[in-house]
């Protein structure tokens, strides 16, 4: 039988909107459609993504081997010290474990690994099958924590419980157990925690450096280049800065409720958002330190004076080119829309795996007429959008890359595997350079689809 | 050399079963692999495979949620099948189970049977072939998944209605380049072959005018149908003795003579393959390959001094390690450790078979010349490999990308072969098999050793 008609599933029609096509309305946060090859991952993936960069903790995946093997050292989250997070630990459940339960195996694995690595804490991830066989993670963790005198935290991340967002939530709950247990005596009045940044390619260090120049102390990185001790005393910070729409907001909310730490939502991608983040922090602390505003202005001015002339070079080449965006979380999509504008490009498609109704409404606000907005897309749709809009570049992750390349469309990797910092002012420059190096490459003239057009 | 045993697994040297099954399905014309389970598994595997081949790899999922785990995943599986049919126009859908659906006890063949019936009643006659395979990862690795899927395909698609003058070639998990070369060889013998699976195009496709929904190429389903009437089956794999392989099915069910042989890497294993081809086809080995072989032997000689006594750690899939080890011992390299994450129970004997009487004595680091057979272990992870490797002072590592941290730690070259290769370019074009593949491996190894030597020397020789 042959495939007929549109590549868009009837069930998914309401998860796609074209700006200008009637009133904005969008379905999202639905379960992925069976057989549709969703680009989404699972709950476990969400938890793993958030907690992974905590470099001095042990991360043990309780489940069959795959879940652990596929997440072994796949992210570019750097550490300035210990690198325990880069190892992949698993209980590698076998048939007998499934039949008789694997609590004892989990217990012994934990003891063995804690003895070998002396971690500051251990996170134990539950996977689909553990949810089914019903191992009591909580009890095993308690037993090991008592014996080994370190926090041993269960992460209830059974894959089937939903998508990545439930995983973020499970990760936040696990981390929250640490918060409030550390010493906060030497924390400055001008202090923040950085939430929702994973120090990919050292990005978090760039941001920390800005704050340092402003005179603001960073207490805990949550979780890039993360340390257990820092998280324990994170409640001592004056302010939480939350990046990434979904991943750590729940932790910020819990900290606000229990410890009264206020939070601000920020993004460090693109010039506008980066500068705004710094100004907001300065604004927050200006009563305590009136000069911070001027220091921040100076910092931004200095950065921009270097950045703008450089950016202009790329802008000249890129002006009028068309971009498509498909990323995990919607916050990144916002920043990217603005960043593309800054280099003169038009965004013609934007989507995410796990955006909320509110996210999409905001995206609808800031995009141009005709832009396609899509939730939880799949390869067939994405490739039809890329063709329809005749894009010059596609921003996404590893799974999106071959779709772009097969169509002769440039690509920019904006996922967790990236090895190039894209945050901060310097990140904007890297981004422009990367987009430029793909869009302007001579290879496209040889690609059959583009050649036909030329 | 004894290894330690641990309860936990650190940095596994294996992948999960359904991944192997998806790769095998991907090598069939018009096929879409599908996982019956939750969404995450499919997405993880796709990313893992895409990073190696740099090609699209669509794996559909029945995307089960919590409620399905309680009430069964049948309805989702059926909906998924329907969606793949209409949107992809699949000619074959390969459904592999996952740990989850095996544990909740979904009867997938049953569900698929119902599905076929329902579709038949709705008047839809051109159903794609639907192949199901059971692949719970809590028993076995991606290789068992791969072989199980190949078996499932012939079991559920082949017949012996027509006897055909064809050779069934079941190569196992090789690279697209390997598959192209194997095709070339059988073509040069003027012997029509069915290679199953054949992802030489589907996972290494040309640039086209469109991103095809299902990439062209793959073993034609018509050809798979005829496999039951073939003249013979060649099945690569030295550790398949206990495995219910596709070759065994074709033999037991349709009486197709089966020749199991190792993956043809190195002279001796490749000779076995070519001899078998000569016998089957009644054709003398074409000149082209006689020359390839001659040049290979010639270069064995040219290279021997660089290689003699060099100590190698080889790891990865069992059959691949056996083939590589066989080759290494032919050129005077001493395999000091052969490790795999698999557990066929036949790894050690297979390694013994290819090293016996040929492997030179492993001169220990202190220069002891006592004969030491390689340490051979199944069920290994990289924690155990590393512990042993640190004591064995190897000169080189041979295996996939995941051994890179160890090679960095030891400061020795890593020769990248097999799957996955996530840190280099062109993995799909690595040639491992036959005289030509052995030749390129040999060149690669010699050059890596020369390079290490050159880099370590303060002199800066430009003439080695
Ligand atoms: S649950 Fe099983 S099938 Fe899924 S990724 Fe984990 S090991 Fe593989
Ligand atoms: S088994 Fe569950 S937890 Fe593991 S990868 Fe699959 S969906 Fe995620």
Coordinates of N, CA and C in Angstrom, one line a residue, chain B residues 295-413:
Chain B
X295 N 48.0 -9.3 -2.8 CA 48.5 -8.0 -2.3 C 48.4 -8.0 -0.7
X296 N 47.3 -8.6 -0.2 CA 47.2 -8.6 1.2 C 48.3 -9.4 1.9
X297 N 48.7 -10.5 1.3 CA 49.8 -11.3 1.9 C 51.1 -10.5 1.7
X298 N 51.2 -9.9 0.6 CA 52.4 -9.1 0.4 C 52.5 -8.0 1.5
X299 N 51.4 -7.4 1.8 CA 51.5 -6.3 2.8 C 51.6 -6.9 4.2
X300 N 51.1 -8.1 4.4 CA 51.4 -8.8 5.7 C 52.9 -8.8 5.9
X301 N 53.6 -9.2 4.9 CA 55.1 -9.3 4.9 C 55.7 -7.9 5.2
X302 N 55.3 -6.9 4.4 CA 55.8 -5.6 4.5 C 55.6 -5.0 5.9
X303 N 54.5 -5.5 6.5 CA 54.2 -4.9 7.8 C 54.7 -5.6 9.0
X304 N 55.2 -6.8 8.8 CA 55.3 -7.7 10.0 C 56.2 -7.2 11.1
X305 N 57.2 -6.5 10.8 CA 58.1 -6.0 11.8 C 57.5 -4.9 12.7
X306 N 56.6 -4.2 12.1 CA 56.0 -3.1 12.9 C 55.0 -3.7 13.9
X307 N 54.6 -4.9 13.6 CA 53.5 -5.5 14.4 C 53.8 -6.6 15.3
X308 N 54.9 -7.3 15.1 CA 55.2 -8.4 15.9 C 55.3 -8.1 17.4
X309 N 54.5 -8.9 18.1 CA 54.6 -8.8 19.6 C 53.8 -7.6 20.1
X310 N 53.2 -6.8 19.3 CA 52.4 -5.7 19.8 C 51.2 -6.3 20.5
X311 N 50.8 -5.7 21.6 CA 49.8 -6.2 22.4 C 48.4 -5.5 22.2
X312 N 47.4 -6.3 21.9 CA 46.2 -5.6 21.6 C 45.0 -6.1 22.5
X313 N 44.2 -5.1 22.9 CA 42.9 -5.4 23.6 C 41.8 -5.2 22.6
X314 N 41.0 -6.3 22.4 CA 39.9 -6.3 21.4 C 38.6 -6.4 22.1
X315 N 37.6 -5.6 21.8 CA 36.4 -5.7 22.6 C 35.2 -5.4 21.6
X316 N 34.1 -5.8 22.0 CA 32.9 -5.5 21.2 C 32.0 -6.7 21.0
X317 N 31.2 -6.7 19.9 CA 30.3 -7.8 19.6 C 31.2 -9.1 19.5
X318 N 30.6 -10.2 19.9 CA 31.4 -11.4 20.0 C 32.0 -11.8 18.6
X319 N 31.1 -11.9 17.6 CA 31.6 -12.4 16.3 C 32.6 -11.5 15.7
X320 N 32.4 -10.2 15.9 CA 33.3 -9.2 15.3 C 34.7 -9.4 16.0
X321 N 34.7 -9.5 17.3 CA 35.9 -9.7 18.1 C 36.7 -11.0 17.6
X322 N 35.9 -12.0 17.4 CA 36.5 -13.3 16.9 C 37.2 -13.0 15.6
X323 N 36.5 -12.4 14.6 CA 37.1 -12.1 13.3 C 38.4 -11.3 13.4
X324 N 38.3 -10.2 14.2 CA 39.4 -9.3 14.4 C 40.6 -10.0 15.0
X325 N 40.3 -10.8 16.0 CA 41.3 -11.6 16.7 C 42.0 -12.5 15.8
X326 N 41.3 -13.2 15.0 CA 41.8 -14.1 14.0 C 42.8 -13.4 13.1
X327 N 42.4 -12.2 12.6 CA 43.3 -11.4 11.8 C 44.5 -10.9 12.5
X328 N 44.4 -10.4 13.7 CA 45.5 -9.9 14.5 C 46.5 -11.0 14.7
X329 N 46.1 -12.2 15.0 CA 47.1 -13.2 15.3 C 47.8 -13.6 14.0
X330 N 47.2 -13.4 12.9 CA 47.9 -13.7 11.6 C 49.1 -12.8 11.3
X331 N 49.0 -11.6 11.8 CA 50.0 -10.6 11.5 C 51.0 -10.4 12.6
X332 N 50.9 -11.3 13.6 CA 51.9 -11.3 14.7 C 51.5 -10.4 15.9
X333 N 50.4 -9.8 15.8 CA 49.9 -9.0 17.0 C 49.4 -10.0 18.0
X334 N 49.7 -9.7 19.3 CA 49.2 -10.6 20.3 C 48.0 -10.1 21.0
X335 N 46.9 -10.7 20.8 CA 45.7 -10.3 21.5 C 45.8 -10.7 23.0
X336 N 45.9 -9.7 23.8 CA 46.1 -10.0 25.3 C 44.8 -10.1 26.0
X337 N 43.8 -9.4 25.5 CA 42.4 -9.5 26.1 C 41.4 -9.4 25.0
X338 N 40.5 -10.4 25.0 CA 39.3 -10.4 24.1 C 38.1 -10.3 25.0
X339 N 37.3 -9.2 24.8 CA 36.2 -9.0 25.7 C 35.0 -8.7 25.0
X340 N 33.9 -9.1 25.5 CA 32.6 -8.8 24.9 C 31.5 -8.6 26.0
X341 N 30.5 -7.8 25.7 CA 29.4 -7.7 26.6 C 28.4 -8.8 26.4
X342 N 28.5 -9.6 25.3 CA 27.6 -10.7 25.0 C 27.9 -11.9 25.9
X343 N 26.9 -12.8 25.8 CA 27.1 -14.0 26.7 C 26.6 -15.3 25.9
X344 N 27.2 -15.5 24.8 CA 26.7 -16.7 24.0 C 27.1 -18.0 24.6
X345 N 28.2 -17.9 25.4 CA 28.8 -19.2 25.9 C 29.8 -19.8 25.0
X346 N 29.9 -19.2 23.8 CA 30.8 -19.8 22.8 C 32.0 -18.9 22.4
X347 N 32.1 -17.9 23.1 CA 33.1 -16.9 22.8 C 34.5 -17.4 22.9
X348 N 34.7 -18.1 24.1 CA 36.1 -18.5 24.4 C 36.5 -19.6 23.4
X349 N 35.7 -20.6 23.1 CA 36.1 -21.6 22.1 C 36.3 -21.0 20.8
X350 N 35.5 -20.0 20.4 CA 35.7 -19.4 19.1 C 37.1 -18.7 19.0
X351 N 37.4 -18.0 20.1 CA 38.7 -17.3 20.1 C 39.8 -18.4 20.1
X352 N 39.6 -19.4 20.8 CA 40.7 -20.5 20.8 C 40.8 -21.0 19.4
X353 N 39.7 -21.2 18.7 CA 39.8 -21.8 17.4 C 40.7 -20.9 16.4
X354 N 40.5 -19.6 16.6 CA 41.2 -18.7 15.6 C 42.6 -18.4 16.1
X355 N 43.0 -18.6 17.3 CA 44.3 -18.2 17.8 C 45.2 -19.4 18.0
X356 N 44.6 -20.6 18.1 CA 45.4 -21.8 18.4 C 46.5 -22.0 17.3
X357 N 47.7 -22.2 17.8 CA 48.8 -22.6 16.9 C 49.3 -21.5 16.1
X358 N 48.7 -20.3 16.2 CA 49.2 -19.2 15.4 C 49.6 -18.0 16.2
X359 N 48.9 -17.8 17.3 CA 49.2 -16.6 18.1 C 50.6 -16.7 18.7
X360 N 51.5 -15.8 18.5 CA 52.8 -15.8 19.0 C 52.7 -15.7 20.5
X361 N 53.8 -16.1 21.2 CA 53.7 -16.0 22.7 C 53.6 -14.5 23.1
X362 N 52.8 -14.3 24.1 CA 52.7 -12.9 24.5 C 53.8 -12.6 25.4
X363 N 54.8 -11.9 24.9 CA 55.9 -11.5 25.8 C 55.4 -10.5 26.8
X364 N 55.5 -10.9 28.0 CA 55.0 -10.0 29.1 C 55.8 -8.7 29.1
X365 N 55.3 -7.8 29.9 CA 56.0 -6.5 29.9 C 57.5 -6.6 30.3
X366 N 57.7 -7.6 31.2 CA 59.1 -7.8 31.6 C 59.9 -8.6 30.7
X367 N 59.3 -8.9 29.6 CA 60.0 -9.7 28.6 C 60.0 -11.2 28.8
X368 N 59.1 -11.7 29.6 CA 58.9 -13.1 29.8 C 58.3 -13.6 28.5
X369 N 58.7 -14.8 28.1 CA 58.3 -15.3 26.8 C 57.3 -16.5 26.9
X370 N 56.9 -16.7 28.2 CA 56.0 -17.8 28.3 C 54.7 -17.6 27.5
X371 N 54.2 -18.7 26.9 CA 53.0 -18.6 26.1 C 51.8 -18.3 26.9
X372 N 51.2 -17.1 26.6 CA 50.0 -16.8 27.4 C 48.9 -16.6 26.4
X373 N 47.9 -17.5 26.4 CA 46.8 -17.3 25.6 C 46.0 -16.0 26.0
X374 N 45.3 -15.3 25.1 CA 44.6 -14.1 25.5 C 43.6 -14.4 26.7
X375 N 43.5 -13.4 27.5 CA 42.4 -13.5 28.5 C 41.1 -13.3 27.7
X376 N 40.1 -14.2 27.8 CA 38.9 -14.1 27.0 C 37.7 -14.1 28.0
X377 N 36.9 -13.0 27.9 CA 35.8 -13.0 28.8 C 34.5 -12.5 28.1
X378 N 33.4 -13.2 28.5 CA 32.1 -12.7 28.1 C 31.5 -11.8 29.2
X379 N 30.4 -11.2 28.9 CA 29.7 -10.4 29.9 C 30.5 -9.3 30.5
X380 N 31.4 -8.7 29.8 CA 32.2 -7.7 30.3 C 31.6 -6.3 30.2
X381 N 32.0 -5.4 31.1 CA 31.7 -4.0 30.9 C 33.1 -3.2 30.9
X382 N 33.0 -1.9 30.7 CA 34.3 -1.2 30.5 C 35.1 -1.1 31.8
X383 N 34.4 -1.2 32.9 CA 35.1 -1.2 34.2 C 36.0 -2.4 34.3
X384 N 35.5 -3.5 33.9 CA 36.3 -4.8 34.0 C 37.4 -4.7 32.9
X385 N 37.0 -4.3 31.7 CA 38.0 -4.2 30.6 C 39.1 -3.3 31.1
X386 N 38.8 -2.2 31.6 CA 39.8 -1.2 32.0 C 40.8 -1.8 33.1
X387 N 40.2 -2.5 34.1 CA 41.0 -3.1 35.2 C 42.0 -4.0 34.6
X388 N 41.5 -4.9 33.7 CA 42.5 -5.9 33.1 C 43.5 -5.2 32.2
X389 N 43.0 -4.2 31.4 CA 43.9 -3.6 30.4 C 45.0 -2.8 31.1
X390 N 44.7 -2.3 32.3 CA 45.7 -1.5 33.0 C 46.9 -2.5 33.4
X391 N 46.5 -3.7 33.6 CA 47.6 -4.7 34.0 C 48.3 -5.3 32.8
X392 N 47.7 -5.2 31.7 CA 48.2 -6.0 30.5 C 49.1 -5.1 29.7
X393 N 49.3 -3.9 30.0 CA 50.1 -2.9 29.2 C 49.9 -3.2 27.7
X394 N 48.8 -3.0 27.1 CA 48.6 -3.1 25.7 C 49.2 -2.0 24.9
X395 N 49.4 -2.2 23.6 CA 49.9 -1.2 22.7 C 48.8 -0.6 21.9
X396 N 47.7 -1.3 21.8 CA 46.6 -0.7 21.1 C 45.3 -1.3 21.5
X397 N 44.2 -0.6 21.2 CA 42.9 -1.0 21.5 C 42.2 -1.1 20.1
X398 N 41.3 -2.2 20.0 CA 40.5 -2.3 18.8 C 39.1 -2.5 19.1
X399 N 38.3 -1.6 18.7 CA 36.8 -1.7 19.0 C 36.1 -0.4 18.7
X400 N 34.9 -0.3 19.2 CA 34.1 0.9 18.9 C 34.5 2.1 19.7
X401 N 33.8 3.2 19.4 CA 34.1 4.5 20.1 C 34.2 4.5 21.6
X402 N 33.4 3.6 22.2 CA 33.2 3.7 23.6 C 34.5 3.4 24.4
X403 N 35.5 2.9 23.7 CA 36.7 2.6 24.3 C 37.7 3.8 24.4
X404 N 37.2 4.9 23.8 CA 38.1 6.0 23.7 C 38.6 6.5 25.1
X405 N 37.7 6.6 26.1 CA 38.3 7.1 27.4 C 39.4 6.2 27.9
X406 N 39.3 4.9 27.6 CA 40.4 4.0 28.0 C 41.7 4.2 27.2
X407 N 41.5 4.4 25.9 CA 42.7 4.6 25.1 C 43.4 5.9 25.5
X408 N 42.6 6.9 25.9 CA 43.2 8.2 26.3 C 43.9 8.0 27.7
X409 N 43.3 7.2 28.5 CA 43.9 7.0 29.8 C 45.3 6.2 29.7
X410 N 45.3 5.3 28.7 CA 46.5 4.5 28.5 C 47.5 5.1 27.6
X411 N 47.0 6.2 26.9 CA 47.9 6.8 25.9 C 48.2 5.9 24.7
X412 N 47.3 5.1 24.3 CA 47.6 4.2 23.2 C 46.5 4.4 22.1
X413 N 46.8 4.1 20.9 CA 45.8 4.3 19.8 C 44.6 3.4 19.9

